[in-house]
Short mmCIF file of C-alpha atoms in Angstrom, two decimals:
data_model
loop_
_atom_site.label_atom_id
_atom_site.label_comp_id
_atom_site.label_asym_id
_atom_site.label_seq_id
_atom_site.Cartn_x
_atom_site.Cartn_y
_atom_site.Cartn_z
CA UNK A 1 -9.80 92.92 -2.71
CA UNK A 2 -8.36 89.97 -1.17
CA UNK A 3 -11.11 87.10 -0.49
CA UNK A 4 -11.01 86.38 3.28
CA UNK A 5 -10.18 82.66 4.34
CA UNK A 6 -12.96 82.58 6.99
CA UNK A 7 -15.27 80.04 5.21
CA UNK A 8 -12.34 77.61 4.74
CA UNK A 9 -13.74 75.79 7.83
CA UNK A 10 -16.42 73.37 8.74
CA UNK A 11 -19.86 73.58 9.64
CA UNK A 12 -19.44 72.35 13.12
CA UNK A 13 -16.67 74.94 14.05
CA UNK A 14 -19.27 77.75 13.81
CA UNK A 15 -22.13 75.47 15.61
CA UNK A 16 -19.39 74.98 18.48
CA UNK A 17 -19.09 78.74 18.60
CA UNK A 18 -22.65 79.54 18.72
CA UNK A 19 -23.14 77.02 21.61
CA UNK A 20 -20.01 78.40 23.46
CA UNK A 21 -21.26 81.91 23.27
CA UNK A 22 -24.47 81.10 24.66
CA UNK A 23 -22.87 79.11 27.47
CA UNK A 24 -20.56 81.83 28.45
CA UNK A 25 -17.72 79.59 27.53
CA UNK A 26 -16.47 81.03 24.45
CA UNK A 27 -14.25 83.74 25.93
CA UNK A 28 -12.18 81.23 28.13
CA UNK A 29 -8.53 81.22 27.28
CA UNK A 30 -7.43 77.91 25.32
CA UNK A 31 -4.44 76.12 24.04
CA UNK A 32 -4.94 73.96 20.97
CA UNK A 33 -1.84 71.91 19.59
CA UNK A 34 -1.15 70.55 16.01
CA UNK A 35 0.67 67.07 16.20
CA UNK A 36 0.91 63.85 14.44
CA UNK A 37 0.07 60.53 16.62
CA UNK A 38 2.38 58.48 14.22
CA UNK A 39 4.16 59.14 10.99
CA UNK A 40 2.38 57.74 7.91
CA UNK A 41 3.57 54.34 5.95
CA UNK A 42 6.47 53.76 8.36
CA UNK A 43 8.41 56.94 7.42
CA UNK A 44 11.28 57.88 9.60
CA UNK A 45 10.66 61.66 9.80
CA UNK A 46 8.31 64.24 8.86
CA UNK A 47 9.07 67.94 7.31
CA UNK A 48 7.28 70.94 8.68
CA UNK A 49 6.02 72.97 5.80
CA UNK A 50 3.07 75.40 5.08
CA UNK A 51 3.51 77.56 8.17
CA UNK A 52 3.95 80.89 5.92
CA UNK A 53 0.90 79.77 4.27
CA UNK A 54 -0.85 79.28 7.57
CA UNK A 55 0.24 83.01 8.69
CA UNK A 56 -1.24 84.07 5.37
CA UNK A 57 -4.50 82.42 6.02
CA UNK A 58 -4.82 83.59 9.45
CA UNK A 59 -4.19 87.18 8.31
CA UNK A 60 -7.08 87.20 6.06
CA UNK A 61 -9.06 85.02 8.18
CA UNK A 62 -12.44 87.22 8.37
CA UNK A 63 -15.99 86.96 7.13
CA UNK A 64 -17.57 89.39 4.75
CA UNK A 65 -21.08 90.62 4.06
CA UNK A 66 -21.73 87.84 1.75
CA UNK A 67 -20.02 85.36 4.03
CA UNK A 68 -22.51 86.56 6.72
CA UNK A 69 -25.37 86.44 4.66
CA UNK A 70 -24.64 83.02 3.79
CA UNK A 71 -24.20 81.83 7.19
CA UNK A 72 -27.49 82.97 8.57
CA UNK A 73 -28.87 79.55 7.67
CA UNK A 74 -26.01 77.98 9.68
CA UNK A 75 -25.89 80.26 13.00
CA UNK A 76 -27.77 82.74 14.99
CA UNK A 77 -27.47 86.41 15.20
CA UNK A 78 -25.12 86.57 18.28
CA UNK A 79 -22.67 84.39 16.30
CA UNK A 80 -23.14 86.52 13.01
CA UNK A 81 -21.93 89.46 15.15
CA UNK A 82 -19.05 87.81 16.52
CA UNK A 83 -17.90 86.55 12.97
CA UNK A 84 -18.37 90.32 11.80
CA UNK A 85 -15.80 91.57 14.02
CA UNK A 86 -13.56 88.33 14.04
CA UNK A 87 -9.73 89.26 14.16
CA UNK A 88 -7.43 86.81 15.58
CA UNK A 89 -5.69 88.31 18.64
CA UNK A 90 -3.88 85.50 20.26
CA UNK A 91 -0.38 83.86 20.06
CA UNK A 92 0.80 81.30 17.91
CA UNK A 93 4.10 79.23 18.43
CA UNK A 94 5.46 76.70 15.88
CA UNK A 95 8.12 74.63 14.32
CA UNK A 96 9.99 76.31 11.67
CA UNK A 97 9.47 75.31 8.12
CA UNK A 98 12.09 72.80 7.09
CA UNK A 99 12.40 71.42 10.30
CA UNK A 100 11.85 67.59 10.81
CA UNK A 101 9.28 66.56 13.26
CA UNK A 102 8.21 62.90 14.84
CA UNK A 103 5.01 61.55 16.54
CA UNK A 104 3.89 63.86 19.30
CA UNK A 105 6.19 66.91 18.00
CA UNK A 106 3.71 69.93 18.68
CA UNK A 107 4.54 71.61 15.60
CA UNK A 108 1.92 74.31 16.23
CA UNK A 109 0.50 75.90 19.49
CA UNK A 110 -2.34 78.35 19.10
CA UNK A 111 -3.15 80.20 22.39
CA UNK A 112 -6.27 82.75 22.44
CA UNK A 113 -9.88 82.26 23.38
CA UNK A 114 -11.75 79.32 22.72
CA UNK A 115 -13.95 81.18 20.10
CA UNK A 116 -10.99 82.53 18.29
CA UNK A 117 -9.15 79.56 18.14
CA UNK A 118 -11.58 76.81 17.55
CA UNK A 119 -12.37 78.44 14.24
CA UNK A 120 -8.77 78.12 12.78
CA UNK A 121 -8.90 74.27 13.19
CA UNK A 122 -9.78 73.22 9.79
CA UNK A 123 -7.76 75.81 7.59
CA UNK A 124 -4.76 75.27 9.66
CA UNK A 125 -5.16 71.25 9.25
CA UNK A 126 -5.86 71.69 5.69
CA UNK A 127 -2.60 73.67 4.75
CA UNK A 128 -0.18 71.70 7.14
CA UNK A 129 -1.41 68.38 6.30
CA UNK A 130 -1.03 69.00 2.70
CA UNK A 131 2.39 70.82 2.80
CA UNK A 132 3.76 68.63 5.21
CA UNK A 133 2.92 65.58 3.25
CA UNK A 134 4.57 67.13 -0.01
CA UNK A 135 7.41 68.19 1.89
CA UNK A 136 8.11 64.90 3.73
CA UNK A 137 7.92 63.06 0.27
CA UNK A 138 10.09 65.79 -1.40
CA UNK A 139 12.75 65.21 1.27
CA UNK A 140 13.14 61.51 0.67
CA UNK A 141 13.40 62.02 -3.19
CA UNK A 142 15.83 65.07 -2.51
CA UNK A 143 18.16 62.76 -0.55
CA UNK A 144 17.72 59.93 -3.12
CA UNK A 145 18.77 62.03 -5.77
CA UNK A 146 22.04 63.34 -4.00
CA UNK A 147 23.60 65.96 -6.20
CA UNK A 148 21.47 65.58 -9.08
CA UNK A 149 18.84 68.30 -9.47
CA UNK A 150 15.07 67.43 -9.36
CA UNK A 151 12.41 69.39 -11.12
CA UNK A 152 8.89 69.36 -9.59
CA UNK A 153 6.47 69.10 -12.51
CA UNK A 154 3.20 67.55 -11.04
CA UNK A 155 0.83 70.31 -11.68
CA UNK A 156 -1.42 68.64 -13.95
CA UNK A 157 -1.80 65.84 -11.52
CA UNK A 158 -3.44 67.48 -8.72
CA UNK A 159 -5.82 70.35 -7.69
CA UNK A 160 -4.64 73.65 -9.19
CA UNK A 161 -4.37 75.62 -5.90
CA UNK A 162 -2.42 72.48 -4.34
CA UNK A 163 -0.35 72.57 -7.25
CA UNK A 164 1.49 75.82 -6.26
CA UNK A 165 1.74 74.88 -2.58
CA UNK A 166 3.33 71.39 -3.58
CA UNK A 167 6.04 73.25 -5.78
CA UNK A 168 6.69 75.65 -2.95
CA UNK A 169 7.07 72.53 -0.44
CA UNK A 170 9.26 70.75 -2.91
CA UNK A 171 11.52 73.88 -3.30
CA UNK A 172 12.02 74.12 0.24
CA UNK A 173 13.12 70.47 0.62
CA UNK A 174 15.69 70.80 -1.93
CA UNK A 175 14.01 70.52 -5.49
CA UNK A 176 15.94 72.78 -8.03
CA UNK A 177 12.96 74.05 -9.57
CA UNK A 178 9.34 73.83 -10.84
CA UNK A 179 7.10 73.67 -14.03
CA UNK A 180 4.45 75.68 -12.20
CA UNK A 181 4.58 79.51 -13.27
CA UNK A 182 2.29 80.53 -10.37
CA UNK A 183 4.71 79.10 -7.75
CA UNK A 184 7.36 81.30 -9.57
CA UNK A 185 5.41 84.16 -9.34
CA UNK A 186 3.96 84.11 -5.90
CA UNK A 187 6.84 82.48 -4.04
CA UNK A 188 9.87 82.94 -6.16
CA UNK A 189 10.60 79.32 -6.98
CA UNK A 190 12.81 79.07 -10.23
CA UNK A 191 10.59 77.56 -13.05
CA UNK A 192 11.93 75.26 -15.87
CA UNK A 193 10.48 73.53 -18.92
CA UNK A 194 11.07 73.23 -22.63
CA UNK A 195 8.93 70.95 -24.71
CA UNK A 196 6.34 67.88 -24.64
CA UNK A 197 5.80 65.32 -27.04
CA UNK A 198 2.92 67.49 -28.66
CA UNK A 199 5.57 69.98 -29.76
CA UNK A 200 7.41 67.25 -31.69
CA UNK A 201 4.19 65.51 -33.08
CA UNK A 202 3.11 68.93 -34.34
CA UNK A 203 5.92 69.24 -37.00
CA UNK A 204 6.10 67.29 -40.17
CA UNK A 205 9.34 65.67 -38.88
CA UNK A 206 11.14 65.07 -35.80
CA UNK A 207 14.10 67.11 -37.15
CA UNK A 208 11.93 69.90 -38.03
CA UNK A 209 10.61 70.11 -34.36
CA UNK A 210 14.13 69.80 -33.02
CA UNK A 211 15.40 72.49 -35.15
CA UNK A 212 12.36 74.91 -34.22
CA UNK A 213 13.17 74.36 -30.64
CA UNK A 214 16.95 74.88 -31.09
CA UNK A 215 16.29 78.12 -33.26
CA UNK A 216 14.11 79.43 -30.34
CA UNK A 217 15.57 78.28 -27.13
CA UNK A 218 19.24 77.90 -28.14
CA UNK A 219 21.59 74.95 -28.04
CA UNK A 220 21.43 74.83 -24.27
CA UNK A 221 17.80 73.58 -24.26
CA UNK A 222 16.59 70.03 -23.46
CA UNK A 223 15.34 67.97 -26.53
CA UNK A 224 12.66 65.23 -25.69
CA UNK A 225 14.00 62.15 -27.55
CA UNK A 226 11.44 59.41 -27.11
CA UNK A 227 8.67 60.32 -29.29
CA UNK A 228 9.55 57.98 -31.94
CA UNK A 229 12.82 55.91 -31.98
CA UNK A 230 15.47 57.03 -29.22
CA UNK A 231 18.51 56.00 -30.94
CA UNK A 232 17.24 58.09 -34.16
CA UNK A 233 16.40 61.03 -32.30
CA UNK A 234 19.90 61.14 -30.44
CA UNK A 235 21.40 61.42 -33.95
CA UNK A 236 19.20 63.87 -35.17
CA UNK A 237 19.81 66.07 -31.86
CA UNK A 238 23.49 66.03 -32.39
CA UNK A 239 23.42 66.56 -36.14
CA UNK A 240 21.41 69.84 -35.50
CA UNK A 241 22.90 70.86 -31.94
CA UNK A 242 26.45 69.46 -32.11
CA UNK A 243 28.41 69.04 -28.83
CA UNK A 244 26.88 71.97 -27.16
CA UNK A 245 23.30 70.30 -26.98
CA UNK A 246 22.17 71.13 -23.14
CA UNK A 247 20.25 68.04 -22.22
CA UNK A 248 18.06 65.26 -23.72
CA UNK A 249 14.77 63.91 -21.88
CA UNK A 250 13.69 60.55 -21.73
CA UNK A 251 10.09 59.83 -20.55
CA UNK A 252 9.54 56.42 -21.06
CA UNK A 253 10.73 52.68 -20.92
CA UNK A 254 13.39 51.22 -18.83
CA UNK A 255 14.86 54.35 -17.63
CA UNK A 256 18.29 53.00 -16.48
CA UNK A 257 18.76 50.80 -19.62
CA UNK A 258 17.53 53.45 -22.03
CA UNK A 259 19.82 56.14 -20.14
CA UNK A 260 22.80 53.88 -20.62
CA UNK A 261 22.25 53.47 -24.24
CA UNK A 262 21.76 57.19 -24.69
CA UNK A 263 24.76 58.03 -22.83
CA UNK A 264 26.90 55.65 -24.99
CA UNK A 265 25.59 57.16 -28.00
CA UNK A 266 25.85 60.64 -27.08
CA UNK A 267 29.62 60.13 -26.12
CA UNK A 268 30.05 58.33 -29.63
CA UNK A 269 28.80 61.35 -31.18
CA UNK A 270 31.10 63.68 -29.31
CA UNK A 271 28.36 65.13 -27.03
CA UNK A 272 29.87 64.10 -23.95
CA UNK A 273 28.70 67.14 -22.15
CA UNK A 274 25.10 66.87 -23.13
CA UNK A 275 23.23 65.83 -20.02
CA UNK A 276 20.47 63.33 -19.60
CA UNK A 277 17.21 64.14 -17.76
CA UNK A 278 14.58 61.19 -17.02
CA UNK A 279 10.94 61.71 -16.18
CA UNK A 280 8.14 59.37 -16.16
CA UNK A 281 6.38 58.35 -12.91
CA UNK A 282 9.31 58.67 -10.69
CA UNK A 283 9.30 58.34 -6.74
CA UNK A 284 12.11 58.20 -4.08
CA UNK A 285 12.37 54.51 -4.79
CA UNK A 286 12.77 54.78 -8.46
CA UNK A 287 15.25 57.66 -8.01
CA UNK A 288 17.35 55.50 -5.82
CA UNK A 289 17.34 52.74 -8.23
CA UNK A 290 18.72 55.25 -10.69
CA UNK A 291 21.77 56.06 -8.61
CA UNK A 292 24.22 54.10 -10.68
CA UNK A 293 22.50 55.01 -14.02
CA UNK A 294 24.15 57.69 -16.22
CA UNK A 295 21.44 60.14 -15.19
CA UNK A 296 21.89 63.89 -14.62
CA UNK A 297 18.73 65.00 -13.29
CA UNK A 298 15.02 63.85 -12.68
CA UNK A 299 11.63 65.26 -13.24
CA UNK A 300 8.94 64.23 -10.76
CA UNK A 301 5.21 64.80 -11.07
CA UNK A 302 2.44 62.23 -9.83
CA UNK A 303 4.31 61.09 -6.82
CA UNK A 304 5.57 64.46 -5.54
CA UNK A 305 2.19 66.18 -5.44
CA UNK A 306 0.32 63.20 -3.84
CA UNK A 307 2.65 62.67 -1.14
CA UNK A 308 4.40 59.43 -2.70
CA UNK A 309 1.30 57.36 -1.69
CA UNK A 310 0.68 59.40 1.64
CA UNK A 311 -1.24 62.85 0.55
CA UNK A 312 -1.93 63.54 4.34
CA UNK A 313 0.54 64.01 7.29
CA UNK A 314 -2.22 62.62 9.64
CA UNK A 315 -1.89 65.90 11.75
CA UNK A 316 -4.69 66.87 14.24
CA UNK A 317 -5.51 70.10 16.09
CA UNK A 318 -6.57 69.13 19.79
CA UNK A 319 -7.52 71.13 22.53
CA UNK A 320 -4.89 70.57 25.49
CA UNK A 321 -5.62 73.12 27.95
CA UNK A 322 -8.57 75.49 28.94
CA UNK A 323 -9.18 78.03 31.44
CA UNK A 324 -12.33 76.66 33.88
CA UNK A 325 -14.75 78.65 35.76
CA UNK A 326 -12.47 79.97 38.20
CA UNK A 327 -10.06 81.30 35.88
CA UNK A 328 -7.45 78.75 36.31
CA UNK A 329 -6.00 77.04 33.29
CA UNK A 330 -6.36 73.03 33.35
CA UNK A 331 -4.87 70.54 31.10
CA UNK A 332 -7.33 68.48 29.07
CA UNK A 333 -6.92 65.41 26.96
CA UNK A 334 -9.13 62.89 24.88
CA UNK A 335 -9.05 59.19 26.16
CA UNK A 336 -10.67 57.83 22.95
CA UNK A 337 -9.46 54.58 21.85
CA UNK A 338 -6.71 54.81 19.36
CA UNK A 339 -6.88 58.47 19.41
CA UNK A 340 -5.36 59.73 22.67
CA UNK A 341 -3.94 62.93 23.25
CA UNK A 342 -1.72 64.37 26.10
CA UNK A 343 -2.95 67.38 28.16
CA UNK A 344 -1.27 70.64 29.03
CA UNK A 345 0.73 73.17 27.09
CA UNK A 346 3.76 71.83 25.91
CA UNK A 347 7.48 73.01 24.76
CA UNK A 348 9.57 70.84 22.73
CA UNK A 349 13.47 70.79 22.03
CA UNK A 350 15.89 68.31 20.25
CA UNK A 351 18.37 66.92 22.14
CA UNK A 352 21.68 66.76 20.14
CA UNK A 353 24.76 64.57 21.02
CA UNK A 354 27.92 64.81 19.33
CA UNK A 355 26.07 66.57 16.42
CA UNK A 356 23.33 64.02 16.05
CA UNK A 357 19.84 64.22 17.14
CA UNK A 358 19.19 61.60 19.99
CA UNK A 359 15.61 62.42 21.17
CA UNK A 360 12.84 64.87 20.65
CA UNK A 361 12.02 66.00 24.10
CA UNK A 362 8.08 67.17 24.71
CA UNK A 363 7.63 68.90 28.00
CA UNK A 364 5.61 70.91 30.39
CA UNK A 365 8.65 73.20 31.09
CA UNK A 366 8.86 76.30 28.99
CA UNK A 367 12.16 76.59 26.85
CA UNK A 368 13.37 79.94 25.56
CA UNK A 369 12.15 80.12 21.95
CA UNK A 370 14.30 81.66 19.30
CA UNK A 371 13.50 85.07 18.18
CA UNK A 372 12.27 85.23 14.49
CA UNK A 373 15.66 87.02 13.51
CA UNK A 374 17.66 84.22 15.10
CA UNK A 375 15.49 81.50 13.70
CA UNK A 376 15.97 82.87 10.09
CA UNK A 377 19.70 82.71 10.26
CA UNK A 378 19.43 78.86 9.97
CA UNK A 379 22.76 78.38 11.51
CA UNK A 380 24.24 74.87 11.81
CA UNK A 381 23.14 73.00 14.69
CA UNK A 382 25.14 72.79 18.09
CA UNK A 383 26.99 69.53 18.70
CA UNK A 384 25.47 69.12 22.08
CA UNK A 385 22.49 70.29 24.12
CA UNK A 386 18.71 70.83 23.62
CA UNK A 387 17.89 72.75 20.82
CA UNK A 388 14.47 74.65 21.47
CA UNK A 389 11.96 74.04 18.65
CA UNK A 390 8.96 76.17 19.06
CA UNK A 391 9.51 79.88 17.60
CA UNK A 392 7.16 82.72 18.09
CA UNK A 393 5.08 83.26 14.85
CA UNK A 394 2.18 85.44 16.08
CA UNK A 395 2.17 87.84 19.12
CA UNK A 396 -1.17 89.30 20.02
CA UNK A 397 -2.62 89.02 16.74
CA UNK A 398 0.47 90.41 14.91
CA UNK A 399 2.53 88.09 12.81
CA UNK A 400 6.11 88.19 13.85
CA UNK A 401 7.51 84.88 12.47
CA UNK A 402 7.68 85.34 8.60
CA UNK A 403 11.12 84.52 6.97
CA UNK A 404 12.49 84.23 3.38
CA UNK A 405 11.87 80.86 1.63
CA UNK A 406 15.88 80.70 1.09
CA UNK A 407 16.10 80.61 5.00
CA UNK A 408 13.88 77.82 5.01
CA UNK A 409 16.09 75.82 2.62
CA UNK A 410 18.97 76.38 4.43
CA UNK A 411 17.24 75.04 7.67
CA UNK A 412 15.99 72.01 5.90
CA UNK A 413 19.74 71.08 4.75
CA UNK A 414 21.06 71.85 8.36
CA UNK A 415 18.17 69.75 9.99
CA UNK A 416 18.95 66.53 7.91
CA UNK A 417 22.76 66.79 9.06
CA UNK A 418 21.74 66.28 12.38
CA UNK A 419 19.36 63.23 12.04
CA UNK A 420 20.83 59.49 12.55
CA UNK A 421 21.68 58.00 9.17
CA UNK A 422 18.75 55.46 9.55
CA UNK A 423 16.51 58.63 9.00
CA UNK A 424 17.36 58.39 5.26
CA UNK A 425 16.27 54.54 4.95
CA UNK A 426 13.48 54.34 2.73
CA UNK A 427 12.25 51.14 4.07
CA UNK A 428 9.36 51.18 6.52
CA UNK A 429 10.35 51.41 10.34
CA UNK A 430 10.22 53.25 13.21
CA UNK A 431 10.75 56.91 13.83
CA UNK A 432 14.40 57.65 13.56
CA UNK A 433 14.13 59.62 16.85
CA UNK A 434 12.06 58.77 19.78
CA UNK A 435 9.92 61.41 21.38
CA UNK A 436 10.04 61.60 25.21
CA UNK A 437 7.28 63.21 27.04
CA UNK A 438 8.37 64.70 30.41
#
C-alpha cells in the first residue's frame, strides 16, 4: 500500500483549516502562487525542477486511519472528518520542468478552495525548494563542463531520499548519469560506477586490485589511480590493460596538474585513447577552472546535492486571490517589510527577440497555455514573440501534465539557448532577464 503524503505538512496548516471550517471560510475559492522574491547568491537564473514529484505527492495526499488517530491531538472532530475525505479537486498550472525562472516568476499556481489548497503548501515547497536548488546548481555545472560528461555521485552527502531526487534534478539539467541505483530504478536515470579506494586497499597489491577489476568488468572500466602513487598506478594500469584501458580516475591533489601529468604518461605508454575522469569536491567554479586541462569527465558530489552553497531556491507559497463573502474573487497581498507579494491571479510569458529572452512578463491578462502533449514536444523556441510559460498540470483534481524525463532534458537545453550570454556567467550579478509586472 502506498503511504499517503498528507502528514508531510506543518502543524499550522491544519490549525488554519480548523479555524476556517469554524468560520465558514474554508470553502471559499482561493489562488496560491509559488515564486521566489529573489535568486540566491546573485545567480542569473533558476531552473524549475520537481514538478513531477509534486504531482506524485498530490496524487497521494490523503490521511489514513493511523494519520487521523495521531491528528486527534492536533485538531477537532469536524476537521478530522474533512481530512478523512480529502481529495484535491482543484486546478494546478505551472512552469514546465527544465524551464528557467526569475524573481517573481509564478512557477506554480494552485486554484481550489482555501481548505484544499492551504494544506499543500509545505509539501509543494519542500519538493520545489529542494529540486529547483539542485537543478539550478546542476545547470551551471553542466554549462561549465561543456561537452564533457558529468556523473552525479553525491548520495552519501545528503539524506537518502533527497539523494534520489537530486540525481533526477541533475539528470534533467544535463548530467549524464548517477551513482544512485534508486534513481535509476525509479526515474530511469542511467547509472555508473566502478570501484572505490577500499577495493584497492582490500587487495595485497594495487596490481592485484586492478587485475581483479579488469577481469570482472573488462578493459573498458575506469581504474582509480590515486590510492598510493599516481605515476606507478598509471604504469600498472596500462601494463595490465594495454591501450584499450577505458579510463582512469583521479580523486585528489591539484587536479589540473595531476591530470596533465597523467595524460602525458598515458600517451607515452601508448594509451592515447584512455580517458581521464576527475572527482573530489568539484563545483561549477572548479569545473570551469579545469576547462583547459586534459580532462574527459567529472564526478560531482557534495556541491551538487547541497545546491553548491544554496540548498534552497527560496520559493514561497502565497495566497494572491480569494473569494469574498459575496462570491467575488479579490486580489490579496502581503505588505510585510522585506516580504511583499503582488496580489491577483497571474499569467506569465517570456518575451523573445531575435531568439533571445529579453523579459519575463507577469500579467493579470490570461494567456493561452500549451496543452500537455504540446509542451512535451520541447520544440525550439520561437525567434520572436511572447512564449506562454504556464501549462495545465491538474484539471479538476485529475493530473494531466505528466511528461517523460527525456522531454524535460530537451526543454532545458532549448531554454538555455534562448537565455542571453550573461546568464552563464558564474560571477554574482543581477538576473539575466528582468521581470516586468503588468
